[in-house]
Each structure stands twice: as C-alpha cells, then as structure tokens.
PDB file of C-alpha atoms and ligand atoms in Angstrom:
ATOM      1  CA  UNK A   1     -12.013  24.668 -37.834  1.00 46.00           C
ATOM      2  CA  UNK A   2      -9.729  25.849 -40.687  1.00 53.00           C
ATOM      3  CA  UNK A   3      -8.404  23.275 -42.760  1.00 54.00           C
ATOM      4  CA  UNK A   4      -4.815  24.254 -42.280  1.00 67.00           C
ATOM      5  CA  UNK A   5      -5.320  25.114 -38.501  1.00 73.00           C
ATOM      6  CA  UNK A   6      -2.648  23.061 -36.119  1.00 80.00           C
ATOM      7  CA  UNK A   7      -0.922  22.148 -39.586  1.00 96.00           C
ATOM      8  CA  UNK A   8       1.452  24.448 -39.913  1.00 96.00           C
ATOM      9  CA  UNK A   9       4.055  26.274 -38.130  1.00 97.00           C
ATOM     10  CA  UNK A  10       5.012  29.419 -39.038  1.00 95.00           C
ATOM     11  CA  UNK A  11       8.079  30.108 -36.227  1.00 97.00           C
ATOM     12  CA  UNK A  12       9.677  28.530 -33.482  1.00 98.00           C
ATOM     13  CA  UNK A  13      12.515  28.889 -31.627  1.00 98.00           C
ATOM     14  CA  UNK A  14      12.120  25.842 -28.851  1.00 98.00           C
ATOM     15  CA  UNK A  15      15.453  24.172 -29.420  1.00 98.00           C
ATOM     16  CA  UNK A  16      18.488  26.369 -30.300  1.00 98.00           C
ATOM     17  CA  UNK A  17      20.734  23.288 -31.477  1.00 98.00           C
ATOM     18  CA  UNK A  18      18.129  22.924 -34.074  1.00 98.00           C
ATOM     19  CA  UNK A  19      17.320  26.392 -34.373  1.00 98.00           C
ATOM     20  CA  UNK A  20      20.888  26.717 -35.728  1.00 98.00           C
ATOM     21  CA  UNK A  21      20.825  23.178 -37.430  1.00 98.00           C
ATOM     22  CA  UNK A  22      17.883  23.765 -39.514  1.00 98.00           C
ATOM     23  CA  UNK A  23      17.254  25.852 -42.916  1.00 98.00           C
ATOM     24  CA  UNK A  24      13.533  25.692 -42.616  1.00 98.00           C
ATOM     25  CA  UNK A  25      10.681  24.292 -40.665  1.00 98.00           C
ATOM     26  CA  UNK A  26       9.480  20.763 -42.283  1.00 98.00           C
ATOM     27  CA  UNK A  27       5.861  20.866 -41.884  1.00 98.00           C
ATOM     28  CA  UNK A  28       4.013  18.131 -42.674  1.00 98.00           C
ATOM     29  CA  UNK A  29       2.570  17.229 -46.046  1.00 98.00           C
ATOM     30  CA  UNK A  30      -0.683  15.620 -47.548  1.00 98.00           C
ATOM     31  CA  UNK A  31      -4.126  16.076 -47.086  1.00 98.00           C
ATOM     32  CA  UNK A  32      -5.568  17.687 -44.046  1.00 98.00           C
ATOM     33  CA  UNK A  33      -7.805  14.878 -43.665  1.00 97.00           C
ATOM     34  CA  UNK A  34      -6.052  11.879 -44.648  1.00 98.00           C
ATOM     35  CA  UNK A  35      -6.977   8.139 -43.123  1.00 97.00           C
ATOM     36  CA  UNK A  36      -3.398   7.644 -43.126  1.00 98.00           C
ATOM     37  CA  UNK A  37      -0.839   9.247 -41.766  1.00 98.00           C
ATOM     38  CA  UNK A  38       3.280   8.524 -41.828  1.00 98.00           C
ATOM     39  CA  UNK A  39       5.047   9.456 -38.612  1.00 98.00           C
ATOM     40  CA  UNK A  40       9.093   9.583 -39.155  1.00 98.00           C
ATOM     41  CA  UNK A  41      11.688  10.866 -36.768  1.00 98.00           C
ATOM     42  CA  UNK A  42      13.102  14.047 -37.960  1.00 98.00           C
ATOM     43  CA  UNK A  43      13.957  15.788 -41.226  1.00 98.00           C
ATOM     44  CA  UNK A  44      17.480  14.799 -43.034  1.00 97.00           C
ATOM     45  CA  UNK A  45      19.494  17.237 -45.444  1.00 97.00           C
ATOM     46  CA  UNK A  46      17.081  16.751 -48.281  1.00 97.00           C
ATOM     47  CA  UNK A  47      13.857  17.117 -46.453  1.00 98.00           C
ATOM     48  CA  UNK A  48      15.632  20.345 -44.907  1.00 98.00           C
ATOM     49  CA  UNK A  49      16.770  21.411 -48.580  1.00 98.00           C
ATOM     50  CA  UNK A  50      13.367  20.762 -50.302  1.00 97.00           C
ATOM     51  CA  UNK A  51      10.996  21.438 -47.314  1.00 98.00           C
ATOM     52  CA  UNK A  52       8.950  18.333 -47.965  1.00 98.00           C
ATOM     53  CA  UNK A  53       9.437  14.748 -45.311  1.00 98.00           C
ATOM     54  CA  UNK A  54      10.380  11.727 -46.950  1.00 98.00           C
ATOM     55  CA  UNK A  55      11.914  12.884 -50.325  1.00 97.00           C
ATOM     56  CA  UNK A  56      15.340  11.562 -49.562  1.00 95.00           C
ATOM     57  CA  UNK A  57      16.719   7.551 -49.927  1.00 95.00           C
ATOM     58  CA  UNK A  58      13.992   7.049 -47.493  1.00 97.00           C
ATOM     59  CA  UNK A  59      11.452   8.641 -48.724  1.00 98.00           C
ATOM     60  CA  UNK A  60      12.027   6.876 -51.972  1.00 97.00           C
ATOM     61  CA  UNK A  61      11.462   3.541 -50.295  1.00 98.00           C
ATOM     62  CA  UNK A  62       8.664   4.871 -49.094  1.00 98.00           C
ATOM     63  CA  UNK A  63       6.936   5.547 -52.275  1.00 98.00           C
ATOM     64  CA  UNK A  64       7.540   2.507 -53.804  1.00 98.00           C
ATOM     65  CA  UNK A  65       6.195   0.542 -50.623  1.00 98.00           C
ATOM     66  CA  UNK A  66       3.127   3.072 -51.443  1.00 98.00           C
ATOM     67  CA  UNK A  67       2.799   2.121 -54.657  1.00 97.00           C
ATOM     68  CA  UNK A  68       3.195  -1.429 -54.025  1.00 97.00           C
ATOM     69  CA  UNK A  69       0.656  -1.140 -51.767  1.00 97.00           C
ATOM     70  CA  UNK A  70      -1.923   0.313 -54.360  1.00 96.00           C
ATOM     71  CA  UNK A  71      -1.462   3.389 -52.559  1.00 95.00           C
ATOM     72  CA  UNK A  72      -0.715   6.854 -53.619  1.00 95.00           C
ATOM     73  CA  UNK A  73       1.545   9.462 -51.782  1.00 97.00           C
ATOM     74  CA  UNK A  74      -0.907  12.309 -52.598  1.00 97.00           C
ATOM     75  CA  UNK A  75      -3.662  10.374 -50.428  1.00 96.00           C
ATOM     76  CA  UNK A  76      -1.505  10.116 -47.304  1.00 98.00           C
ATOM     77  CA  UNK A  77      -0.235  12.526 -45.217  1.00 98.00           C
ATOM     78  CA  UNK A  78       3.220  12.699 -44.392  1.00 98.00           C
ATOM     79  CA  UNK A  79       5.109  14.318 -41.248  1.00 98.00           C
ATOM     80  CA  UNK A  80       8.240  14.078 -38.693  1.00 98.00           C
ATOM     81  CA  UNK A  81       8.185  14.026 -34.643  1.00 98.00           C
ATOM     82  CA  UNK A  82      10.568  16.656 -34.983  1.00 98.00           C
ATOM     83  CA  UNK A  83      10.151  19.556 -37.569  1.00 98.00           C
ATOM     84  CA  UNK A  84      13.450  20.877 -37.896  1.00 98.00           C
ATOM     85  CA  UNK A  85      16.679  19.074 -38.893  1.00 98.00           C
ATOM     86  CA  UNK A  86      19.488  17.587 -36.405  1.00 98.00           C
ATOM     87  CA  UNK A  87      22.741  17.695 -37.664  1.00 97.00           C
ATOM     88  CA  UNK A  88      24.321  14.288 -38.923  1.00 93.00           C
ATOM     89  CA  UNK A  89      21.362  12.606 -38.563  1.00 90.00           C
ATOM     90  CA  UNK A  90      21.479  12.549 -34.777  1.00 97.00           C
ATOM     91  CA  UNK A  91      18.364  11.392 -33.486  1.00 97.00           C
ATOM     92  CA  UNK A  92      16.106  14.279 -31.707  1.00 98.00           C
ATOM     93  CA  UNK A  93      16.907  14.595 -27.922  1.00 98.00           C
ATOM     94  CA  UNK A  94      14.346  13.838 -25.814  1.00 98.00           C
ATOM     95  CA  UNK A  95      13.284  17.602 -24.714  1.00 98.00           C
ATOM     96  CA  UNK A  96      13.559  18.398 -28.601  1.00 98.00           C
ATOM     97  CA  UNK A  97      10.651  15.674 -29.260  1.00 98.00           C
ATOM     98  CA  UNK A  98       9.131  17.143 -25.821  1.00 98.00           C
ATOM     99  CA  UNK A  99       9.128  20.892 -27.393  1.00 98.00           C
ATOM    100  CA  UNK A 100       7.490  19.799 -30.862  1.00 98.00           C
ATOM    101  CA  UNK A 101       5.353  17.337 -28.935  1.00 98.00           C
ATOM    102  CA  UNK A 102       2.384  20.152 -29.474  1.00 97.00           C
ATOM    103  CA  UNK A 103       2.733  20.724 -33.019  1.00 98.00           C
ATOM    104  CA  UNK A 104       1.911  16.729 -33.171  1.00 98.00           C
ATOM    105  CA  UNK A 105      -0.954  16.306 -31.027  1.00 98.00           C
ATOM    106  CA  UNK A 106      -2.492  19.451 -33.055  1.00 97.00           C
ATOM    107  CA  UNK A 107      -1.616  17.901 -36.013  1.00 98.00           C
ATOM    108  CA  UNK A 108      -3.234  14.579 -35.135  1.00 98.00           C
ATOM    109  CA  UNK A 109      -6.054  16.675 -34.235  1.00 97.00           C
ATOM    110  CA  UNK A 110      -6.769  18.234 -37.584  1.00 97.00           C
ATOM    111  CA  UNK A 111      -6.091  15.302 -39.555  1.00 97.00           C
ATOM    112  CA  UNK A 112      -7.868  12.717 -37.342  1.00 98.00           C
ATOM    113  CA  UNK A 113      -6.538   9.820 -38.983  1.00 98.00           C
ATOM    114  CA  UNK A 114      -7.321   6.161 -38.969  1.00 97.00           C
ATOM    115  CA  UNK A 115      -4.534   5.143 -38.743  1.00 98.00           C
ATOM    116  CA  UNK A 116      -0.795   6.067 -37.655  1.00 98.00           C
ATOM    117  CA  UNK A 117       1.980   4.668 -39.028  1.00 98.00           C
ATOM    118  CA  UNK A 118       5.305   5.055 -37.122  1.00 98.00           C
ATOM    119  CA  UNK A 119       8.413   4.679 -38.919  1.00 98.00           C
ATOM    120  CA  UNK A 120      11.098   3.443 -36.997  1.00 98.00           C
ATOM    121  CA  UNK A 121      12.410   3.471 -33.352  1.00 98.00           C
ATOM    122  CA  UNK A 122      11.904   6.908 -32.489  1.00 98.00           C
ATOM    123  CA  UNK A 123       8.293   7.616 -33.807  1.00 98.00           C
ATOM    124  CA  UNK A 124       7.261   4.356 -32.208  1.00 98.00           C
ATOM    125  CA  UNK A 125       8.677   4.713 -28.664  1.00 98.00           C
ATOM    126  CA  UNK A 126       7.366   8.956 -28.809  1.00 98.00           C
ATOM    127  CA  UNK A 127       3.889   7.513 -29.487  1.00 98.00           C
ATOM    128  CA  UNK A 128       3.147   4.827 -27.586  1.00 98.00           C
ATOM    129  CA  UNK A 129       5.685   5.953 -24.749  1.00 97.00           C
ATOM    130  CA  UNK A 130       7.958   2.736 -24.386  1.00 98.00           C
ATOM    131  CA  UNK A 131      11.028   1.570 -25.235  1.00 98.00           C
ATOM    132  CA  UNK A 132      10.650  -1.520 -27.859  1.00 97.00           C
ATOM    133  CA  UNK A 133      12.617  -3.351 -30.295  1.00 97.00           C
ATOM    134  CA  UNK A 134      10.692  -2.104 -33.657  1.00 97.00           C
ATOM    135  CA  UNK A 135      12.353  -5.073 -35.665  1.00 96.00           C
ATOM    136  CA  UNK A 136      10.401  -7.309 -32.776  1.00 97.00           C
ATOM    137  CA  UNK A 137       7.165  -5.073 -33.091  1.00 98.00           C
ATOM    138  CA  UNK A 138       7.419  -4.591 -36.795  1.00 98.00           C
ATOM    139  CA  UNK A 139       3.164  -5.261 -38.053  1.00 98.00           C
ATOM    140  CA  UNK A 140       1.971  -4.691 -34.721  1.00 98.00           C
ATOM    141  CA  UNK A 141      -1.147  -3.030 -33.726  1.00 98.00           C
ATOM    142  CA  UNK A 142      -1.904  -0.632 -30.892  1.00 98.00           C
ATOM    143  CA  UNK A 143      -4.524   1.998 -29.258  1.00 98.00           C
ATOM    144  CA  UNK A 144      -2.313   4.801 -27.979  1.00 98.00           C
ATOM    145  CA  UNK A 145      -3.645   7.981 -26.280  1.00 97.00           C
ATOM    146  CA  UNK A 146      -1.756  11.332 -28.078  1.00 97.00           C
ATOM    147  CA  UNK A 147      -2.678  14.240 -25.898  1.00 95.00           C
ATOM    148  CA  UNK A 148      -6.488  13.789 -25.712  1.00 94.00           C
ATOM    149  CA  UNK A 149      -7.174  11.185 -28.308  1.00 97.00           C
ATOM    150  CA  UNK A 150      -7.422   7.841 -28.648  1.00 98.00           C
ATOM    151  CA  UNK A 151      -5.001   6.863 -32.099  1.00 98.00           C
ATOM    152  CA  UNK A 152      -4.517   3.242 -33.690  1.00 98.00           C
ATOM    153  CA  UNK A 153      -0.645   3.156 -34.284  1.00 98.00           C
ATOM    154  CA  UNK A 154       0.913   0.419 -36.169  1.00 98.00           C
ATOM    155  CA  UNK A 155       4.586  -0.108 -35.392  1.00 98.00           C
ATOM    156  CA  UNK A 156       6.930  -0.208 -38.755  1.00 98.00           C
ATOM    157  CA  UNK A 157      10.578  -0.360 -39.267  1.00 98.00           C
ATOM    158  CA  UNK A 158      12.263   2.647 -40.705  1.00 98.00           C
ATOM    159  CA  UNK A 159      12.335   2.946 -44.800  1.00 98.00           C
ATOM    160  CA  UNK A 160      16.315   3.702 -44.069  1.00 97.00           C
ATOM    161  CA  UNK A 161      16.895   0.552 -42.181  1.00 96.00           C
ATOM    162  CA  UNK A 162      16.210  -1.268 -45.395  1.00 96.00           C
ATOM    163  CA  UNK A 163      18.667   0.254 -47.636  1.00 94.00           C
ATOM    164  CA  UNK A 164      21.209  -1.748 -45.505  1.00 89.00           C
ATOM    165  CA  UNK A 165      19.278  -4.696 -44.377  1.00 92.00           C
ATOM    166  CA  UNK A 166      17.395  -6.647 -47.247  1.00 88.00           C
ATOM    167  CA  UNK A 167      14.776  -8.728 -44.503  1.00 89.00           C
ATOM    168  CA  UNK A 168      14.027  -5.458 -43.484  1.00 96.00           C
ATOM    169  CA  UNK A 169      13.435  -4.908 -46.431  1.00 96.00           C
ATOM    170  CA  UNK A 170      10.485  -7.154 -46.830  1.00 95.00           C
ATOM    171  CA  UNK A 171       9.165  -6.265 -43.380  1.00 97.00           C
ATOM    172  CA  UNK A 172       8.806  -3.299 -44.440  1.00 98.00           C
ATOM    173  CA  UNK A 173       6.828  -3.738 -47.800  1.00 98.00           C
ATOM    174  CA  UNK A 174       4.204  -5.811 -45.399  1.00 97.00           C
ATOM    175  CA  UNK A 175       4.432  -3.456 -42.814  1.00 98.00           C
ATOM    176  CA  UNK A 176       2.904  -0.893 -45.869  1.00 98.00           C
ATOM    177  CA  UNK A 177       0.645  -3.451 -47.155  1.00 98.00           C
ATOM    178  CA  UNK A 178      -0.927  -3.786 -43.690  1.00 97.00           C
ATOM    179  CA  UNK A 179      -1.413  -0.306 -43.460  1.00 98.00           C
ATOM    180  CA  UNK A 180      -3.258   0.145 -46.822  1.00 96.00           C
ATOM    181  CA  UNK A 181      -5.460  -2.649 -46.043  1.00 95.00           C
ATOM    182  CA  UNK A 182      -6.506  -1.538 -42.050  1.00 93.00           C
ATOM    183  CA  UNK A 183      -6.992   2.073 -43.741  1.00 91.00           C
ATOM    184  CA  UNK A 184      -9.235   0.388 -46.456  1.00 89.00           C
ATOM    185  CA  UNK A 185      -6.875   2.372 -49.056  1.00 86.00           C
ATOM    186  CA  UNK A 186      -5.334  -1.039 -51.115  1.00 77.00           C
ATOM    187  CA  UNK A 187      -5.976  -1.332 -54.619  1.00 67.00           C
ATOM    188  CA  UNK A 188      -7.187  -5.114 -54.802  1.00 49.00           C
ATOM    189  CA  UNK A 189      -6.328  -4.790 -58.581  1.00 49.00           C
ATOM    190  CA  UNK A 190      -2.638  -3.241 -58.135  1.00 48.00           C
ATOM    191  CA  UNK A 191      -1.646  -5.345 -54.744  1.00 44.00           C
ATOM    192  CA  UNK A 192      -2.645  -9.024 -56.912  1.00 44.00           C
ATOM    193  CA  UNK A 193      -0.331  -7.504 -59.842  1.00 43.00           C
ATOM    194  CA  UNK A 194       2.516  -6.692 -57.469  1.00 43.00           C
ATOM    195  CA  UNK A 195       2.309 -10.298 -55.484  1.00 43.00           C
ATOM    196  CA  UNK A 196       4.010 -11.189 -59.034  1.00 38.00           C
ATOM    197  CA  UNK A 197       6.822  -9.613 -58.054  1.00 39.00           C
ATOM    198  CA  UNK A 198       8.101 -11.086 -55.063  1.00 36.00           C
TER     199      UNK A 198
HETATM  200  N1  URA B 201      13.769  10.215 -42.100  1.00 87.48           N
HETATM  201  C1  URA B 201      12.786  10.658 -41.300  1.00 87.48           C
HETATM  202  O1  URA B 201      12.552  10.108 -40.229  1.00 87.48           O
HETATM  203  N2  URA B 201      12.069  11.688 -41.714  1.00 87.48           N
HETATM  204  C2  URA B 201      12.239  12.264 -42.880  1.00 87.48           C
HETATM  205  O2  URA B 201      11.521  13.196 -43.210  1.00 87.48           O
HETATM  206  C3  URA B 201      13.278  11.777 -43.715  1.00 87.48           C
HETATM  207  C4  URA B 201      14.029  10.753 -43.297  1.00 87.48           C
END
C-alpha cells in the first residue's frame, strides 16, 4: 500500500455545518508509520488557519509534555476525530464524528500504531464507545476494536483542560510520560533530567 493511502483527504462534503465552518480539511500529521499516535477532538481556529492539529494553546502543551517525555513531535503522528473545524469550539455532533468515522479507521489502518493516545472526552468516548469521566480514567489502559482492528488506547485528559486546571496539569505530563514509555519512545537520559523539574 502507498504510504499516504487512507491519510489524506482530498474533499468532503459530509457535514454542511462544517462544510461552511471550516477553511480547510485538517489532515493528520506525522509519520505514516508512527508507534504513537495523538487522537484530539476537532480542529480549533489555528489548526483551521495553519492546516496542522495541535499548533494552538493546546498544541503547545502538547509539545512540551513531548519533550518532557524525551519525545519528539516529528516521531508521532498527530490527528483529530473530526477533520474540519466547528465553530466556537463546539464539540463535533455525534453524526459529524459518525461521517469522519472512515477517514479514522483508514487512518489507523495505515499507520498501525502501538499505541493510541486519546486526548480528552470526546476522542476517548468515540474510541472505546462509552461514556466516562476522562479525569477518572486519566492513565488508563484499554484494547478497543476500531473498525476491524484491535488498538491499545490509553485514556488522557485534554492538553486544554490544563491551561485552566493546574492538577490537570500534572495528570497530564504523566499521562505523556506513560505513553512514551508503553511505546518504548522515552529518552531514559532526558526523562531523569526533567524529574528535576517537578
Ligand atoms: N484541540 C483538538 O482537539 N484538536 C486540535 O487539533 C486542536 C485543539
């Protein structure tokens, strides 16, 4: 199979509201066989703007959880539920996560990852297809089925949720730090020099 096949899509006109919403598509980004991959909700107005997931507030939290981690954001891939923008944030309806639903599984496909992170709420209940309390969950472990496959998910809270919450905060940072070390990606030398920190 083509590396970028089931990465990228080119059109789609599924769901008008976002159809209207949206500037772009926001594929996602990273390599096409990452061990890792991040699963957020939907793009915001900067992910919209620059075409890229994550490069907001949140996606600055993200990094520096990466780099805590001993991790680098050009080993992981990055993508949304939901490709194309809701307006104010809204989260996705549930027939808009239904309609991009597709572009996922294929996705997962390609990619084949170890490892699935799911950042916040939405990603979590989408994958393993249950309501939860990701606060609750936050660390936890899971075999999900996606379409056909069998995927490892672990359950985070969102990189947003700590810009107003500090505990979150350091659930977070563990929640990354987990990751990196199931995926066998931590740098033993860079995770000892960050302990330091905290
Ligand atoms: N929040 C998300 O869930 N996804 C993004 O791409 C940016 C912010």
């Amino acid at each position: 199979m083509d590396a970028m096949e089931g990465l990228c899509v080119e059109s789609c006109e599924r769901c008008p509201a976002l159809v209207e919403s949206r500037s772009r598509i926001v594929d996602g980004v990273g390599p096409a066989d990452a061990d890792l991959l991040f699963l957020g909700e939907a793009p915001g107005q900067q992910e919209d703007e620059g075409g890229e997931p994550f490069v907001g507030r949140s996606g600055d939290v993200l990094d520096e959880a990466l780099r805590d981690a001993g991790i680098a954001r050009s080993d992981v891939r990055i993508t949304n539920c939901v490709r194309c923008r809701p307006l104010e944030n809204r989260d996705p309806h549930k027939e808009e996560l239904a309609n991009c639903r597709g572009y996922l599984e294929q996705e997962l496909d390609t990619v084949d990852p170890d490892l699935v992170v799911t950042l916040g709420k939405v990603p979590s209940e989408h994958l393993l297809e249950r309501s939860l309390a990701v606060t609750k969950e936050a660390g936890s472990l899971h075999d999900a089925r996606v379409g056909e496959r069998a995927q490892r998910v672990l359950v985070s809270v969102h990189p947003a949720a700590t810009l107003y919450d500090r505990s979150q905060r350091e659930t977070f940072f563990e929640t990354i730090a987990q990751a990196a070390e199931q995926a066998g990606l931590a740098d033993a030398e860079d995770g000892q020099q960050q302990l330091g920190d905290y």
